[in-house]
Amino acid sequence: MNPETYQELIAWLAGRKYQLLQEGDGYHLLHRGQTLAMITPPDRYRVMNVDMTFAEWVEFNKCIRNIRHYLLTRKAKK
């Protein structure tokens, strides 16, 4: 998935039980109410919790990849 809009990104993340909360210029990626990463555009990622199974890590990386794509798409449109 390559989300073009914030709504598409939020819907895609929600389908995987993740949330993306915007705080100032940054974002918090949450799963089950726990912050997993703080994202600061354009390309800073701070992982908060690395105690995951391999399958969880793969899903987490898909989320980060799609958030990054959204941020790059948004930047290109400016």
PDB file of C-alpha atoms in Angstrom:
ATOM      1  CA  MET A   1       0.000   0.000   0.000  1.00  0.00           C
ATOM      2  CA  ASN A   2       1.225   3.456  -0.843  1.00  0.00           C
ATOM      3  CA  PRO A   3      -1.155   5.840   0.918  1.00  0.00           C
ATOM      4  CA  GLU A   4      -1.564   9.194  -0.775  1.00  0.00           C
ATOM      5  CA  THR A   5      -3.729  10.823   1.887  1.00  0.00           C
ATOM      6  CA  TYR A   6      -3.737  10.932   5.666  1.00  0.00           C
ATOM      7  CA  GLN A   7      -7.188   9.314   5.700  1.00  0.00           C
ATOM      8  CA  GLU A   8      -5.958   6.375   3.595  1.00  0.00           C
ATOM      9  CA  LEU A   9      -2.989   5.926   5.909  1.00  0.00           C
ATOM     10  CA  ILE A  10      -5.128   6.033   9.060  1.00  0.00           C
ATOM     11  CA  ALA A  11      -7.600   3.519   7.600  1.00  0.00           C
ATOM     12  CA  TRP A  12      -4.798   1.166   6.552  1.00  0.00           C
ATOM     13  CA  LEU A  13      -3.187   1.354  10.001  1.00  0.00           C
ATOM     14  CA  ALA A  14      -6.537   0.841  11.755  1.00  0.00           C
ATOM     15  CA  GLY A  15      -7.044  -2.361   9.747  1.00  0.00           C
ATOM     16  CA  ARG A  16      -3.850  -3.629  11.394  1.00  0.00           C
ATOM     17  CA  LYS A  17      -4.859  -2.382  14.862  1.00  0.00           C
ATOM     18  CA  TYR A  18      -2.379   0.527  14.817  1.00  0.00           C
ATOM     19  CA  GLN A  19      -3.045   4.200  15.454  1.00  0.00           C
ATOM     20  CA  LEU A  20      -1.146   7.265  14.318  1.00  0.00           C
ATOM     21  CA  LEU A  21      -1.464  10.330  16.493  1.00  0.00           C
ATOM     22  CA  GLN A  22      -0.122  13.673  15.378  1.00  0.00           C
ATOM     23  CA  GLU A  23       1.622  15.762  18.011  1.00  0.00           C
ATOM     24  CA  GLY A  24       3.051  19.039  16.753  1.00  0.00           C
ATOM     25  CA  ASP A  25       5.273  18.264  13.779  1.00  0.00           C
ATOM     26  CA  GLY A  26       5.692  14.628  14.781  1.00  0.00           C
ATOM     27  CA  TYR A  27       3.642  11.466  14.985  1.00  0.00           C
ATOM     28  CA  HIS A  28       3.269   8.636  17.492  1.00  0.00           C
ATOM     29  CA  LEU A  29       2.633   5.127  16.203  1.00  0.00           C
ATOM     30  CA  LEU A  30       0.583   3.160  18.730  1.00  0.00           C
ATOM     31  CA  HIS A  31      -0.424  -0.479  18.955  1.00  0.00           C
ATOM     32  CA  ARG A  32      -2.845  -1.617  21.670  1.00  0.00           C
ATOM     33  CA  GLY A  33      -2.469   1.777  23.351  1.00  0.00           C
ATOM     34  CA  GLN A  34       1.314   1.527  23.614  1.00  0.00           C
ATOM     35  CA  THR A  35       3.623   3.924  21.761  1.00  0.00           C
ATOM     36  CA  LEU A  36       5.937   1.892  19.551  1.00  0.00           C
ATOM     37  CA  ALA A  37       7.625   4.705  17.664  1.00  0.00           C
ATOM     38  CA  MET A  38       7.878   8.462  17.415  1.00  0.00           C
ATOM     39  CA  ILE A  39       8.215   9.764  13.873  1.00  0.00           C
ATOM     40  CA  THR A  40       9.589  13.216  13.144  1.00  0.00           C
ATOM     41  CA  PRO A  41       9.358  14.272   9.495  1.00  0.00           C
ATOM     42  CA  PRO A  42      11.036  14.033   7.170  1.00  0.00           C
ATOM     43  CA  ASP A  43      12.940  10.911   8.197  1.00  0.00           C
ATOM     44  CA  ARG A  44      13.580  10.483  11.934  1.00  0.00           C
ATOM     45  CA  TYR A  45      12.197   7.379  13.660  1.00  0.00           C
ATOM     46  CA  ARG A  46      12.600   6.566  17.335  1.00  0.00           C
ATOM     47  CA  VAL A  47      11.532   3.033  18.227  1.00  0.00           C
ATOM     48  CA  MET A  48      10.242   2.765  21.778  1.00  0.00           C
ATOM     49  CA  ASN A  49       9.584  -0.971  22.137  1.00  0.00           C
ATOM     50  CA  VAL A  50      11.600  -3.689  20.457  1.00  0.00           C
ATOM     51  CA  ASP A  51      10.161  -6.671  22.362  1.00  0.00           C
ATOM     52  CA  MET A  52       8.269  -8.147  19.405  1.00  0.00           C
ATOM     53  CA  THR A  53       7.919 -11.453  17.652  1.00  0.00           C
ATOM     54  CA  PHE A  54       9.251 -11.655  14.114  1.00  0.00           C
ATOM     55  CA  ALA A  55       5.712 -11.404  12.691  1.00  0.00           C
ATOM     56  CA  GLU A  56       5.005  -8.310  14.820  1.00  0.00           C
ATOM     57  CA  TRP A  57       8.280  -6.762  13.673  1.00  0.00           C
ATOM     58  CA  VAL A  58       7.337  -7.356  10.022  1.00  0.00           C
ATOM     59  CA  GLU A  59       3.951  -5.645  10.528  1.00  0.00           C
ATOM     60  CA  PHE A  60       5.611  -2.779  12.400  1.00  0.00           C
ATOM     61  CA  ASN A  61       8.044  -2.265   9.518  1.00  0.00           C
ATOM     62  CA  LYS A  62       5.176  -2.241   7.009  1.00  0.00           C
ATOM     63  CA  CYS A  63       3.571   0.527   9.067  1.00  0.00           C
ATOM     64  CA  ILE A  64       6.785   2.557   9.188  1.00  0.00           C
ATOM     65  CA  ARG A  65       7.285   2.105   5.434  1.00  0.00           C
ATOM     66  CA  ASN A  66       3.777   3.343   4.660  1.00  0.00           C
ATOM     67  CA  ILE A  67       4.077   6.285   7.044  1.00  0.00           C
ATOM     68  CA  ARG A  68       7.358   7.217   5.365  1.00  0.00           C
ATOM     69  CA  HIS A  69       5.749   6.952   1.918  1.00  0.00           C
ATOM     70  CA  TYR A  70       2.899   9.202   3.038  1.00  0.00           C
ATOM     71  CA  LEU A  71       5.330  11.781   4.466  1.00  0.00           C
ATOM     72  CA  LEU A  72       7.443  11.781   1.290  1.00  0.00           C
ATOM     73  CA  THR A  73       4.323  12.095  -0.883  1.00  0.00           C
ATOM     74  CA  ARG A  74       3.103  14.991   1.253  1.00  0.00           C
ATOM     75  CA  LYS A  75       6.504  16.689   1.016  1.00  0.00           C
ATOM     76  CA  ALA A  76       6.597  16.288  -2.789  1.00  0.00           C
ATOM     77  CA  LYS A  77       3.172  17.945  -3.144  1.00  0.00           C
ATOM     78  CA  LYS A  78       4.303  21.089  -1.303  1.00  0.00           C
TER      79      LYS A  78
END
